[in-house]
Amino acid sequence: MEELQDEILEESKEESREERAARKAREAQKALDDHIDDVGEYLSAPDIAYHLRKLKKHDEEIYEEYLHKLDTDDLAEATFDMPNHMLKDMLDVIPRDRMVELFEELESDDQLELLEDLSEINKEEAKKIFDELDDDDKEDILKLSSYEDDEAGAYMQLELFSARLDEQVSVAVDRLRDMRHSGELEVAYQLFAVDEKGYLKYAINLSDLILYNFSLTVEEVVKSAPKDDDFTPITVHDRDKISDVAKIFGDYDLSVVPVVDSRGVLVGRITPDDIHDFMTESATEQIYNLAGVDDEVEDESESLIEVGRSRGAWLGVNLVTAFLASFVIGLFGATIESYVALAVLMPIVSSMGGNVGMQALTVTVRRLALGDINFEHAKEVIKKECSIALLNGAVFALLVALVSFVWFKSAMLGVVIAMAMVINLMIAGLFGAVIPLMLKKFGVDPAVGSSVVLTALTDMIGFFAFLGLATIILL
Amino acid sequence: MEELQDEILEESKEESREERAARKAREAQKALDDHIDDVGEYLSAPDIAYHLRKLKKHDEEIYEEYLHKLDTDDLAEATFDMPNHMLKDMLDVIPRDRMVELFEELESDDQLELLEDLSEINKEEAKKIFDELDDDDKEDILKLSSYEDDEAGAYMQLELFSARLDEQVSVAVDRLRDMRHSGELEVAYQLFAVDEKGYLKYAINLSDLILYNFSLTVEEVVKSAPKDDDFTPITVHDRDKISDVAKIFGDYDLSVVPVVDSRGVLVGRITPDDIHDFMTESATEQIYNLAGVDDEVEDESESLIEVGRSRGAWLGVNLVTAFLASFVIGLFGATIESYVALAVLMPIVSSMGGNVGMQALTVTVRRLALGDINFEHAKEVIKKECSIALLNGAVFALLVALVSFVWFKSAMLGVVIAMAMVINLMIAGLFGAVIPLMLKKFGVDPAVGSSVVLTALTDMIGFFAFLGLATIILL
């Protein structure tokens, strides 16, 4: 409500566009100044990126000044909320040695992400920055970049708090102190206990670890714990799908999960922020894909032409299927000419079919994505969706038949549309379940393109059934 | 792929339905036995619920036996993954005193959730269980139940690790030990430091706390920390919307957040599992609402009739709007009769309009949900969506005009459909942006019902524009 009032107030002042940008810029400058001086409200990384963007809109010079003035640490975190044109500014404005410092503030997974983003803008400069990084950092980045985008390994941090079983806790804590002071590790939730070969044996929550005497070895801590305390870790593999890892986080109520390689050697950890980002992105992807929209283009691109072209691709596919539906109608031109009520009622059959189909499709896509169902449940899912569609098909067919009868005073027209609706709604339920299951089976994202294929089918079959039955029965 | 192969193998064996259920039950029994004996793979709470369900399907007696045999702790966690009919079994089969024990295994927020679930099944019995709980637990549940479902307070745990500023760390750790041993607290990530009035002052990650001498007071730890270590906490208020809290988790990369009341007094904490659950549920809700599906009914109900009825409600609304569109077509009956090509091409205008509109709508709904835009950006969003729609409208209008001309050998028909498409796609882009913004402004979920309203508009306006222009130009 407050925003709304602000909006109205703003309107009533009839502030010009320039005045408004200038005011926004002043507010942004004030917020950033307060943040730099450590007074006022604390700014998150997205806040900082937001204020920089407002500044850029109004005054490039002041904007660049703030790119220099901000803490390297703050700037590093803010890069993940910057659109490409601001990342380009970073490369242009900030000297390479400061970019290298900026990378050193980041943990390994973030380093890789930023490097990939910068490479897309200026491959050469990104390469030069990479070359000037520490050997350790370089090695970490190379290791992480060997994973596919959807693998757990690509989301993990290599920095973690671990100790050998025969090590004293106090020695491990000393190492943690060094890592904290050097900025190598921001925060740890568990001590990962490994044997001499690096195999992960236990994961001990720090809230358990601090209950023991730090002069004990890790193994002694585990042995002296009450029987109820089970330090056996839930682990994921580096080549596991990140979507499966997110499910495990949810199923086991985890806050951090150690990542092991195929032999069981500890290689990294995945933290809640990684899972949070993945979940947000994958939900957006599903929602957008169902509507024929590309999430990456929408989020990254500032160009209307680019966004329009990307949306246009799916519209093109839809146009082809719409012409196919028209072609089906065209087959029955003579029927329509002698019975114009058919043209009037036609869209009802296709619209209801499309809706019933989208309900079945959406539920199936989402349940597949959540791992609630898989191909094993195919029969069960198809049976369920067909039953529901048939149920509603029967009810609405009757209703539509009645209205059509009253409207056009033709009982047979009512019979025709009722039959067409039952057929089309059944088909809609069937394909709403089958299409995503098939796509999943063939390793394609069940959300991509499925709605276009579905409505193509329900339109064509709906028109064919309705007009075909009419030709047989009414003429 | 493995599942697929299993499926095929299964099929080829032509296992009967009963044989299959029996085999599944044997597998479930084996998994649960292994879990109880602490051998084999560790089962998550959803796993346990899943196996119990399989058992129930095959043999109610063995199923009930396992409800008795399982650890109270395991059973308690599994309840959150049980459908209502299994919760009912719990109430029927498990003696009340064991149900009370089961509640005592849970943290406050989970206690409230389970109690609410049980109340829906048997209010009286749930009340009796509540009456037999500890006074402390009762008080906690009452406190949490005073919050609305969408408020941070409803998601928080009251159990947490806190200490007064003037307290020795070792004393606080002793208290943590008691809480761990009594099972009151599963895990802690931070020590929350409060002053003598309970105001939250600092939040110290345990990975920082363990670096200090535990004979120091909390205040001395804070004072002796290096300047870089800022223990000022990011907090949320108990009356904040949980959706805002989830955004803060993401923006600040948090793993836990302390909750304070309006005065700043520490009242609870929100952990990653709470946020994980909320994010999963809210994404499902958005996706389902856009398709006219109720997420709660879909997830909870095992009855096809109930699910069908809930989906039918939206289909009913869609039917009314479909008849409105038919009514629009009916106005131009004479035109169609003398120019049947119009009936053939008509669905192209409405289908393309629907698609362009759904693209704009989906992007706007999602960006509103993510907090990327709000009402303040209304003008900007509307301008953007209209521009993209106009761009694609122009391109596809031309394309459709061309095909129509070639198909029906009429240049004027091409002109008519092109004009209708530009109009309808503009309208689609406009309302795709406006509808969710308006709903949000009036405090309604922007995803609910918006797609039905949108397609009603694009259908009606599309048909009216196309057939109206045809009447003027072609006749």
CSV table of N, CA, C and O in Angstrom, one decimal, chain B residues 217-276:
chain,number,residue,atom,x,y,z
B,217,THR,N,33.4,-14.0,28.0
B,217,THR,CA,31.9,-13.7,27.8
B,217,THR,C,31.6,-13.5,26.4
B,217,THR,O,32.5,-13.2,25.6
B,218,VAL,N,30.3,-13.6,26.1
B,218,VAL,CA,29.9,-13.4,24.7
B,218,VAL,C,30.4,-12.0,24.2
B,218,VAL,O,30.9,-11.8,23.1
B,219,GLU,N,30.2,-11.0,25.1
B,219,GLU,CA,30.5,-9.6,24.7
B,219,GLU,C,32.1,-9.5,24.4
B,219,GLU,O,32.5,-8.9,23.5
B,220,GLU,N,32.8,-10.2,25.3
B,220,GLU,CA,34.3,-10.2,25.1
B,220,GLU,C,34.7,-10.8,23.7
B,220,GLU,O,35.6,-10.4,23.1
B,221,VAL,N,34.0,-11.9,23.3
B,221,VAL,CA,34.2,-12.5,22.0
B,221,VAL,C,34.0,-11.5,20.9
B,221,VAL,O,34.8,-11.3,20.0
B,222,VAL,N,32.9,-10.8,21.0
B,222,VAL,CA,32.5,-9.8,20.0
B,222,VAL,C,33.6,-8.7,19.9
B,222,VAL,O,34.1,-8.3,18.8
B,223,LYS,N,34.0,-8.2,21.1
B,223,LYS,CA,35.0,-7.1,21.2
B,223,LYS,C,36.3,-7.6,20.6
B,223,LYS,O,37.1,-6.8,20.0
B,224,SER,N,36.7,-8.8,20.9
B,224,SER,CA,38.1,-9.2,20.5
B,224,SER,C,38.1,-9.8,19.0
B,224,SER,O,39.2,-10.1,18.6
B,225,ALA,N,37.0,-9.7,18.4
B,225,ALA,CA,37.0,-10.2,17.0
B,225,ALA,C,37.7,-9.2,16.1
B,225,ALA,O,37.7,-8.0,16.3
B,226,PRO,N,38.3,-9.7,15.0
B,226,PRO,CA,39.0,-8.8,14.0
B,226,PRO,C,37.9,-7.8,13.5
B,226,PRO,O,36.7,-8.2,13.4
B,227,LYS,N,38.3,-6.6,13.1
B,227,LYS,CA,37.4,-5.6,12.6
B,227,LYS,C,36.5,-6.1,11.5
B,227,LYS,O,35.3,-5.7,11.3
B,228,ASP,N,37.0,-7.0,10.6
B,228,ASP,CA,36.3,-7.5,9.5
B,228,ASP,C,35.1,-8.3,9.9
B,228,ASP,O,34.1,-8.4,9.2
B,229,ASP,N,35.1,-9.0,11.0
B,229,ASP,CA,34.1,-9.9,11.5
B,229,ASP,C,32.9,-9.0,12.0
B,229,ASP,O,33.0,-8.5,13.1
B,230,ASP,N,31.9,-9.0,11.3
B,230,ASP,CA,30.7,-8.2,11.7
B,230,ASP,C,29.6,-9.1,12.2
B,230,ASP,O,29.1,-9.9,11.4
B,231,PHE,N,29.4,-9.1,13.4
B,231,PHE,CA,28.4,-10.0,14.0
B,231,PHE,C,27.0,-9.4,14.0
B,231,PHE,O,26.1,-10.0,14.6
B,232,THR,N,26.8,-8.2,13.4
B,232,THR,CA,25.5,-7.6,13.4
B,232,THR,C,24.6,-8.5,12.6
B,232,THR,O,24.9,-8.8,11.4
B,233,PRO,N,23.5,-8.9,13.1
B,233,PRO,CA,22.7,-9.9,12.4
B,233,PRO,C,21.7,-9.3,11.4
B,233,PRO,O,21.3,-8.1,11.6
B,234,ILE,N,21.5,-10.0,10.3
B,234,ILE,CA,20.3,-9.7,9.4
B,234,ILE,C,19.1,-10.4,10.1
B,234,ILE,O,19.2,-11.5,10.5
B,235,THR,N,18.1,-9.6,10.4
B,235,THR,CA,16.9,-10.2,11.1
B,235,THR,C,15.7,-10.0,10.2
B,235,THR,O,15.7,-9.2,9.3
B,236,VAL,N,14.7,-10.8,10.6
B,236,VAL,CA,13.4,-10.6,10.0
B,236,VAL,C,12.4,-10.4,11.1
B,236,VAL,O,12.7,-10.8,12.3
B,237,HIS,N,11.2,-9.8,10.9
B,237,HIS,CA,10.2,-9.6,11.9
B,237,HIS,C,9.2,-10.8,11.8
B,237,HIS,O,8.9,-11.3,10.8
B,238,ASP,N,8.6,-11.1,13.0
B,238,ASP,CA,7.7,-12.2,13.1
B,238,ASP,C,6.5,-12.0,12.2
B,238,ASP,O,5.8,-13.0,11.8
B,239,ARG,N,6.1,-10.8,11.9
B,239,ARG,CA,4.9,-10.5,11.1
B,239,ARG,C,5.3,-10.3,9.7
B,239,ARG,O,4.4,-9.9,8.9
B,240,ASP,N,6.6,-10.4,9.3
B,240,ASP,CA,6.9,-10.3,7.9
B,240,ASP,C,6.3,-11.4,7.1
B,240,ASP,O,6.1,-12.5,7.6
B,241,LYS,N,6.1,-11.1,5.8
B,241,LYS,CA,5.6,-12.2,4.9
B,241,LYS,C,6.7,-13.2,4.7
B,241,LYS,O,7.8,-12.8,4.5
B,242,ILE,N,6.3,-14.5,4.7
B,242,ILE,CA,7.3,-15.5,4.5
B,242,ILE,C,8.0,-15.4,3.1
B,242,ILE,O,9.1,-15.7,2.9
B,243,SER,N,7.2,-14.9,2.2
B,243,SER,CA,7.8,-14.7,0.8
B,243,SER,C,8.9,-13.7,0.8
B,243,SER,O,9.9,-13.9,0.2
B,244,ASP,N,8.8,-12.7,1.7
B,244,ASP,CA,9.9,-11.7,1.8
B,244,ASP,C,11.1,-12.3,2.5
B,244,ASP,O,12.2,-12.0,2.1
B,245,VAL,N,10.8,-13.2,3.5
B,245,VAL,CA,11.9,-13.8,4.2
B,245,VAL,C,12.7,-14.7,3.2
B,245,VAL,O,13.9,-14.7,3.2
B,246,ALA,N,11.9,-15.4,2.4
B,246,ALA,CA,12.6,-16.3,1.4
B,246,ALA,C,13.5,-15.5,0.5
B,246,ALA,O,14.6,-15.9,0.1
B,247,LYS,N,13.0,-14.3,0.1
B,247,LYS,CA,13.8,-13.4,-0.8
B,247,LYS,C,15.1,-13.0,0.0
B,247,LYS,O,16.2,-12.9,-0.6
B,248,ILE,N,14.9,-12.6,1.2
B,248,ILE,CA,16.1,-12.2,2.0
B,248,ILE,C,17.1,-13.3,2.2
B,248,ILE,O,18.3,-13.1,2.1
B,249,PHE,N,16.6,-14.5,2.4
B,249,PHE,CA,17.5,-15.7,2.4
B,249,PHE,C,18.4,-15.8,1.1
B,249,PHE,O,19.6,-16.0,1.2
B,250,GLY,N,17.7,-15.6,0.0
B,250,GLY,CA,18.4,-15.6,-1.3
B,250,GLY,C,19.4,-14.4,-1.4
B,250,GLY,O,20.5,-14.6,-1.8
B,251,ASP,N,18.9,-13.2,-1.1
B,251,ASP,CA,19.7,-12.0,-1.4
B,251,ASP,C,21.0,-12.0,-0.5
B,251,ASP,O,22.0,-11.5,-0.9
B,252,TYR,N,20.8,-12.5,0.7
B,252,TYR,CA,22.0,-12.4,1.6
B,252,TYR,C,22.7,-13.8,1.8
B,252,TYR,O,23.6,-13.9,2.7
B,253,ASP,N,22.3,-14.8,1.0
B,253,ASP,CA,22.9,-16.1,1.1
B,253,ASP,C,22.9,-16.6,2.5
B,253,ASP,O,23.9,-17.1,3.0
B,254,LEU,N,21.8,-16.5,3.1
B,254,LEU,CA,21.7,-17.0,4.6
B,254,LEU,C,21.5,-18.5,4.7
B,254,LEU,O,21.0,-19.1,3.7
B,255,SER,N,21.8,-19.0,5.8
B,255,SER,CA,21.5,-20.4,6.1
B,255,SER,C,20.5,-20.4,7.3
B,255,SER,O,19.9,-21.5,7.5
B,256,VAL,N,20.5,-19.4,8.1
B,256,VAL,CA,19.5,-19.3,9.2
B,256,VAL,C,19.3,-17.8,9.4
B,256,VAL,O,20.1,-17.0,9.2
B,257,VAL,N,18.1,-17.5,9.8
B,257,VAL,CA,17.8,-16.1,10.1
B,257,VAL,C,17.0,-16.0,11.5
B,257,VAL,O,16.1,-16.7,11.7
B,258,PRO,N,17.5,-15.1,12.4
B,258,PRO,CA,16.8,-14.9,13.6
B,258,PRO,C,15.5,-14.0,13.4
B,258,PRO,O,15.5,-13.1,12.5
B,259,VAL,N,14.5,-14.4,14.1
B,259,VAL,CA,13.2,-13.7,14.0
B,259,VAL,C,13.0,-12.8,15.3
B,259,VAL,O,13.2,-13.3,16.4
B,260,VAL,N,12.7,-11.5,15.1
B,260,VAL,CA,12.5,-10.7,16.3
B,260,VAL,C,11.1,-10.1,16.2
B,260,VAL,O,10.5,-10.1,15.1
B,261,ASP,N,10.6,-9.7,17.3
B,261,ASP,CA,9.2,-9.1,17.3
B,261,ASP,C,9.3,-7.6,17.0
B,261,ASP,O,10.4,-7.1,16.7
B,262,SER,N,8.2,-6.9,17.1
B,262,SER,CA,8.2,-5.5,16.7
B,262,SER,C,9.2,-4.7,17.5
B,262,SER,O,9.6,-3.6,17.1
B,263,ARG,N,9.5,-5.1,18.8
B,263,ARG,CA,10.4,-4.3,19.6
B,263,ARG,C,11.8,-4.7,19.4
B,263,ARG,O,12.7,-4.0,19.8
B,264,GLY,N,12.1,-5.8,18.7
B,264,GLY,CA,13.5,-6.2,18.5
B,264,GLY,C,13.9,-7.4,19.4
B,264,GLY,O,15.1,-7.7,19.4
B,265,VAL,N,12.9,-7.9,20.1
B,265,VAL,CA,13.2,-9.0,21.0
B,265,VAL,C,13.3,-10.3,20.2
B,265,VAL,O,12.4,-10.6,19.4
B,266,LEU,N,14.3,-11.1,20.5
B,266,LEU,CA,14.5,-12.4,19.8
B,266,LEU,C,13.4,-13.4,20.1
B,266,LEU,O,13.1,-13.6,21.3
B,267,VAL,N,12.7,-13.9,19.1
B,267,VAL,CA,11.6,-14.8,19.4
B,267,VAL,C,11.7,-16.2,18.8
B,267,VAL,O,11.1,-17.2,19.2
B,268,GLY,N,12.6,-16.3,17.7
B,268,GLY,CA,12.7,-17.6,17.1
B,268,GLY,C,13.7,-17.5,16.0
B,268,GLY,O,14.4,-16.5,15.8
B,269,ARG,N,13.8,-18.6,15.2
B,269,ARG,CA,14.7,-18.7,14.1
B,269,ARG,C,14.1,-19.4,12.9
B,269,ARG,O,13.2,-20.3,13.2
B,270,ILE,N,14.4,-19.1,11.7
B,270,ILE,CA,14.0,-19.8,10.6
B,270,ILE,C,15.1,-20.5,9.9
B,270,ILE,O,16.2,-19.9,9.7
B,271,THR,N,15.0,-21.8,9.6
B,271,THR,CA,16.1,-22.6,9.1
B,271,THR,C,15.9,-22.9,7.7
B,271,THR,O,14.8,-22.8,7.1
B,272,PRO,N,16.9,-23.4,7.0
B,272,PRO,CA,16.8,-23.6,5.5
B,272,PRO,C,15.7,-24.6,5.2
B,272,PRO,O,15.1,-24.5,4.1
B,273,ASP,N,15.4,-25.6,6.0
B,273,ASP,CA,14.4,-26.6,5.6
B,273,ASP,C,13.0,-25.9,5.5
B,273,ASP,O,12.2,-26.2,4.7
B,274,ASP,N,12.8,-24.9,6.4
B,274,ASP,CA,11.5,-24.2,6.4
B,274,ASP,C,11.4,-23.4,5.0
B,274,ASP,O,10.4,-23.4,4.4
B,275,ILE,N,12.5,-22.8,4.7
B,275,ILE,CA,12.5,-22.0,3.4
B,275,ILE,C,12.4,-22.9,2.2
B,275,ILE,O,11.7,-22.6,1.3
B,276,HIS,N,13.1,-24.1,2.3
B,276,HIS,CA,13.0,-25.0,1.2
B,276,HIS,C,11.6,-25.5,1.0
B,276,HIS,O,11.1,-25.5,-0.2
